[in-house]
XYZ file of C-alpha atoms in Angstrom:
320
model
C 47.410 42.555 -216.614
C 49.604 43.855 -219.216
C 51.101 41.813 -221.910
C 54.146 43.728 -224.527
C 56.758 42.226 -226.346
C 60.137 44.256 -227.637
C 62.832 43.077 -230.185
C 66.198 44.657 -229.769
C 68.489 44.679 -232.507
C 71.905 45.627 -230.896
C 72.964 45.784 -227.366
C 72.596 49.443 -227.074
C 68.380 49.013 -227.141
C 68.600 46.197 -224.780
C 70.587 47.835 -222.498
C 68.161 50.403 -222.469
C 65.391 47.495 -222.371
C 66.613 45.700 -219.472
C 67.663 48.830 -217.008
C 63.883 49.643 -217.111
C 63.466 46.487 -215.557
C 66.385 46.836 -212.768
C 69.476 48.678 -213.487
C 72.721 47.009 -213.960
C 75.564 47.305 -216.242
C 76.418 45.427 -219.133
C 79.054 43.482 -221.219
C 78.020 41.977 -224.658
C 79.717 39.370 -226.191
C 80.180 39.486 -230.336
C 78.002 42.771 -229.444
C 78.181 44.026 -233.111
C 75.994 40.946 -234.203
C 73.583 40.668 -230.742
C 70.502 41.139 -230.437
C 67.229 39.467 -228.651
C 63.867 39.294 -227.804
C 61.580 39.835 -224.891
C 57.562 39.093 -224.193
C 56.247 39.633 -220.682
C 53.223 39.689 -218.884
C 52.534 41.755 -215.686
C 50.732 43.215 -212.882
C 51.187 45.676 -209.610
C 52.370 41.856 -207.921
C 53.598 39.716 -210.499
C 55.914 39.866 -213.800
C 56.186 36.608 -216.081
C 58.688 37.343 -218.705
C 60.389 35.654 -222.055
C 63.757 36.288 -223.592
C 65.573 34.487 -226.300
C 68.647 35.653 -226.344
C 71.181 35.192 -229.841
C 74.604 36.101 -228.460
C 76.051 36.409 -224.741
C 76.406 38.468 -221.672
C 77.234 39.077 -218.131
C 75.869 41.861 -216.686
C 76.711 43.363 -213.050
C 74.328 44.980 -210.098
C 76.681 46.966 -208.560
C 76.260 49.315 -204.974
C 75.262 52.425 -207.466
C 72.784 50.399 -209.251
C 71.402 49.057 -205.669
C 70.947 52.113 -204.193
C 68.962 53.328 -206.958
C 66.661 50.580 -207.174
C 67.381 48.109 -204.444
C 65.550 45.095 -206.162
C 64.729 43.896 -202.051
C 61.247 43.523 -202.560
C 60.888 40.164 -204.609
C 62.985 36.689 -205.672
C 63.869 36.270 -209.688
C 62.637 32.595 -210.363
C 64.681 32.029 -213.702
C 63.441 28.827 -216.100
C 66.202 28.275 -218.709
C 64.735 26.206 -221.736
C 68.067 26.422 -223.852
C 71.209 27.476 -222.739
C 72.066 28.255 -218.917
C 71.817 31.324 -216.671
C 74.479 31.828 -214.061
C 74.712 34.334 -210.788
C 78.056 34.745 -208.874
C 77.996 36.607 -206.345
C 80.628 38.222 -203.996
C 82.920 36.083 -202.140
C 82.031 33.310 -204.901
C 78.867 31.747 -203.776
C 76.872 30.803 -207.299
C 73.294 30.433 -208.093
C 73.005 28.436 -211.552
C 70.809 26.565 -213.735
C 70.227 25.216 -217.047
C 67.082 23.235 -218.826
C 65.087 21.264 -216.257
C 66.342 23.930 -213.359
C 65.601 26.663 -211.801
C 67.157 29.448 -209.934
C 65.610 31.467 -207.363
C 67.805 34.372 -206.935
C 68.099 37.569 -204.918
C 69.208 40.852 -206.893
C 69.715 43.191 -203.862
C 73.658 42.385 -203.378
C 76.371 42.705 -205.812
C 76.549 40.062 -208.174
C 77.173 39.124 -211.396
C 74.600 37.409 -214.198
C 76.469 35.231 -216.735
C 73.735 34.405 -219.494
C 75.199 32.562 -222.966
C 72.920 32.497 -226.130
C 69.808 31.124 -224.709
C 66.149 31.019 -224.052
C 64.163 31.540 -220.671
C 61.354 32.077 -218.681
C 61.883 34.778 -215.598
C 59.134 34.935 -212.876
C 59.384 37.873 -210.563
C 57.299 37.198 -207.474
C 57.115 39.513 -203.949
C 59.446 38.481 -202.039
C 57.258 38.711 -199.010
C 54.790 35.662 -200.541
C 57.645 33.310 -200.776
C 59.419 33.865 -197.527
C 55.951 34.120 -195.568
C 55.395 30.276 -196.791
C 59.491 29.421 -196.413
C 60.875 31.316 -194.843
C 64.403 33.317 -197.110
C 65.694 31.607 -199.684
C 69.267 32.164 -197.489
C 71.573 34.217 -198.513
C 72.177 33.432 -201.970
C 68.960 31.960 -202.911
C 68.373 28.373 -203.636
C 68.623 26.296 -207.321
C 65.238 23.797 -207.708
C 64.696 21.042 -209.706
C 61.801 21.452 -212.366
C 62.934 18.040 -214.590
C 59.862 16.113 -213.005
C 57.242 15.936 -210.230
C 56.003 19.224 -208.853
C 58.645 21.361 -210.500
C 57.357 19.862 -214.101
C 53.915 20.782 -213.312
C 55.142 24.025 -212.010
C 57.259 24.749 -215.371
C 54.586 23.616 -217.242
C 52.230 26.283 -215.577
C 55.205 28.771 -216.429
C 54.844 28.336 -219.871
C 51.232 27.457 -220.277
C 50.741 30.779 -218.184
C 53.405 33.183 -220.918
C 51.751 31.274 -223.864
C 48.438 33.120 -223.700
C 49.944 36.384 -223.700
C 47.117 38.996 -223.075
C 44.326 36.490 -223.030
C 44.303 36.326 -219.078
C 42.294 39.283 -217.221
C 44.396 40.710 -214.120
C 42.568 38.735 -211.966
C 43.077 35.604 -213.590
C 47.039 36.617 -213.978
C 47.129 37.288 -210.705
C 45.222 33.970 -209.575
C 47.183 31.835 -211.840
C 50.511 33.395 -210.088
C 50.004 33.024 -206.862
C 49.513 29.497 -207.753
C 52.529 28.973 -209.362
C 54.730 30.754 -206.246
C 52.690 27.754 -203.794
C 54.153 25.395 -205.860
C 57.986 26.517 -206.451
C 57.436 27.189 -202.391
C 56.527 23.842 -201.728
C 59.099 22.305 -204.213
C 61.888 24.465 -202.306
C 61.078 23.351 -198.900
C 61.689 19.334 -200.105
C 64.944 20.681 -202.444
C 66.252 23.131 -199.857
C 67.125 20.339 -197.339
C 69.075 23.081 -194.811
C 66.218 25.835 -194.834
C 65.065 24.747 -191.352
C 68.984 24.039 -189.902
C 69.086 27.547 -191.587
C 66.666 29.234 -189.291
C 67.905 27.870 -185.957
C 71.254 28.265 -187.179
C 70.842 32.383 -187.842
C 68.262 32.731 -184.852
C 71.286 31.251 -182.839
C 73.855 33.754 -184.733
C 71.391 36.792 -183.796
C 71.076 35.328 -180.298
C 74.627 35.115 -179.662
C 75.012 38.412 -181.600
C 72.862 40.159 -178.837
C 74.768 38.285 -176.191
C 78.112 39.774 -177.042
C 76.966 43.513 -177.783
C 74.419 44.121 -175.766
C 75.557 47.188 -174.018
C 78.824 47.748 -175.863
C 77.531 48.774 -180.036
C 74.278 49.502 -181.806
C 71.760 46.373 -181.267
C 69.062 47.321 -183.242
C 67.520 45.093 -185.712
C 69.244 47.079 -189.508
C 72.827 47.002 -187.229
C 72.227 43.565 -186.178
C 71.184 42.256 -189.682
C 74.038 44.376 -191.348
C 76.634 42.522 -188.863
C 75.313 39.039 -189.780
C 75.133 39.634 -193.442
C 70.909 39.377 -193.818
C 68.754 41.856 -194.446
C 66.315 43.326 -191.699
C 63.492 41.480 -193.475
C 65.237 38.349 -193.369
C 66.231 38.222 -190.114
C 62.540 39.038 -189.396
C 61.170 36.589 -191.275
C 63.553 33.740 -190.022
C 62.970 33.980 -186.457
C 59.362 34.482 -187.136
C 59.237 30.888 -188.908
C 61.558 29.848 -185.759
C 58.783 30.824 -183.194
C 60.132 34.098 -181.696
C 60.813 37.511 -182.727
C 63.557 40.220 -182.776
C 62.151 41.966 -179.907
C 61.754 38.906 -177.750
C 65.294 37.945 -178.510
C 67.028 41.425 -177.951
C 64.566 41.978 -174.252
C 65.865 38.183 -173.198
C 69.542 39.141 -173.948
C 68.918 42.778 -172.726
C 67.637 41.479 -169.428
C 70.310 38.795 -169.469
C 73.111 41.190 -169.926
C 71.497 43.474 -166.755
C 72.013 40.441 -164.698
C 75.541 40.008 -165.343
C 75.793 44.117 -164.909
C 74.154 44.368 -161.549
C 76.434 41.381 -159.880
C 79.475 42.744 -161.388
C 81.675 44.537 -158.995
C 83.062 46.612 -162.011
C 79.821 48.381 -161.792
C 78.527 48.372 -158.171
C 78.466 52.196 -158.131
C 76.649 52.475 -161.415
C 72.588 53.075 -160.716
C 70.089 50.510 -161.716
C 68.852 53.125 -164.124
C 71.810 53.820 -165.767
C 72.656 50.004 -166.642
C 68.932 49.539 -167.805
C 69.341 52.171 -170.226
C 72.785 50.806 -171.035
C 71.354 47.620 -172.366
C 68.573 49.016 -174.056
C 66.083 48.729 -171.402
C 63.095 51.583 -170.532
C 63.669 52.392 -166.418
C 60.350 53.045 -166.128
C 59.097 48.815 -166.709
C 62.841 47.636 -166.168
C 61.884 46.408 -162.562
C 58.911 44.435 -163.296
C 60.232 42.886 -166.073
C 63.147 42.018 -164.523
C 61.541 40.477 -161.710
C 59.220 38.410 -163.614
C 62.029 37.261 -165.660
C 64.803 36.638 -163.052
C 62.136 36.271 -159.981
C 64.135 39.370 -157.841
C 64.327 42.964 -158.204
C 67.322 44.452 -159.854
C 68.006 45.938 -156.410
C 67.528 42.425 -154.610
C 70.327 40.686 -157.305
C 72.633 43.677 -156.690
C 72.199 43.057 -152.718
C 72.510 39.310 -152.601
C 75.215 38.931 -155.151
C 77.256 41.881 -152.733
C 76.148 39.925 -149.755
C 78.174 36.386 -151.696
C 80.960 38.614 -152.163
C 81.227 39.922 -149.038
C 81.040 36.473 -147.428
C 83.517 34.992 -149.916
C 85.708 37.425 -149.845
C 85.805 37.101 -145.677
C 86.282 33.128 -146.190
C 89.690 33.808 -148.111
C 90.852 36.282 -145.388
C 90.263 33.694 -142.376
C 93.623 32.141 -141.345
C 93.626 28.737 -142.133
């Protein structure tokens, strides 16, 4: 573990301070008379950082600064003890708090960080940790309460943690870390009250996705994702807390969508083959599968749903 601490004296150094962390750009308030300071402790997993901040400013994460370092691979847990620290992000949706909050936030979409004079506590933690335990945060992260219970212990290990500086041996950083992620996870699945309406609500959205599209556009998981607004690992993630997976999903809609091919008359002349491949199905198992799932052969639907059409058909043409 790693413990430094920088002072910067105008908002040119921390500018150059905080884009080594992740790149964004900046606007200072009163910038001819800012300046701040910043101690932080970290490891290849974890990064528990200071700042007290003596003047104000909103800084931006823009598509540029994204695809340079996409800042998708862990949450921001920010611990205001003065002052407030404030993330808008586009379309409007905010992520705030202020002493005796916290806000777990994503930095991987545009947004905007409002932060007055103040003094916090940031905890960077993978992002893979915290949503194997909870599953995401959603889309815009989640604000916690830290004024008592759990979240006071948890804040208290926050600072307890930054107060012995270089004391702590990697190990014992590290240790002391993953402790304090179990406890802001189980604090957000009691604050969070819609996480778990949240996962059947996007599993639906990626099941009715895959209902609509399957053999018309691009169903794989990034296009999927992309379409819904999630990221692949979030959509992952969700449905795995939710009991299934991507690939169970897309083969029970793919399947699904074969069905509805084979008996429609629109595509009688189309081989089996051709509408397997059409909704994203391998020829080679499409049979089996099809028949353990629908309990007849993709030939035997096409033939008995012909057969009802033939025989309906011939019931409207009888004179009556």
């Amino acid at each position: 573990m790693e413990f430094y601490s920088v002072t910067a004296r105008s908002s040119a150094s921390w500018t150059t301070i905080a884009d080594s962390l992740m790149p964004m750009d900046h606007h200072y308030h009163e910038s001819d008379r800012w300046s701040a300071t910043m101690s932080v402790q970290e490891s290849a997993d974890y990064r528990l950082l200071r700042w007290d901040q003596r003047g104000g400013r909103t800084s931006s994460r823009t598509r540029p600064h994204i695809r340079r370092v996409a800042g998708d691979d862990f949450y921001w847990v920010v611990v205001p003890e003065q002052g407030s620290y404030t993330v808008t992000y586009r379309g409007g949706d905010i992520t705030s708090a202020g002493p005796g909050r916290g806000a777990v936030t994503v930095l991987d979409t545009v947004c905007h960080l409002h932060i007055p004079p103040s003094s916090a506590y940031a905890f960077q933690v993978p992002r893979t940790e915290m949503e194997s335990r909870t599953g995401p945060f959603g889309k815009y992260a989640a604000e916690l309460d830290l004024s008592s219970g759990l979240g006071r212990i948890a804040r208290t290990l926050i600072r307890s943690t930054h107060a012995e500086q270089g004391t702590l041996s990697g190990r014992e950083f590290d240790a002391v870390c993953q402790r304090i992620g179990e406890l802001l996870c189980m604090l957000s699945i009691g604050e969070v009250s819609p996480q778990r309406d949240q996962h059947a609500e996007v599993t639906d959205q990626v099941r009715r996705y895959l209902r609509t599209h399957i053999g018309h556009r691009d169903v794989r998981l990034p296009a999927v994702a992309a379409a819904l607004g999630w990221s692949p690992r979030q959509v992952r993630a969700i449905l795995h807390r939710s009991g299934t997976t991507f690939r169970d999903l897309r083969r029970a809609e793919a399947l699904r969508a074969a069905c509805a091919f084979l008996g429609d008359p629109a595509y009688a002349g189309v081989p089996i083959g051709e509408l397997a491949a059409r909704c994203g199905l391998n020829a080679s198992w499409f049979s089996t599968a099809f028949k353990d799932a629908m309990g007849e052969t993709p030939r035997e639907l096409r033939q008995r749903r012909r057969g009802e059409l033939t025989a309906r058909t011939a019931a409207a043409d009888r004179p009556r």
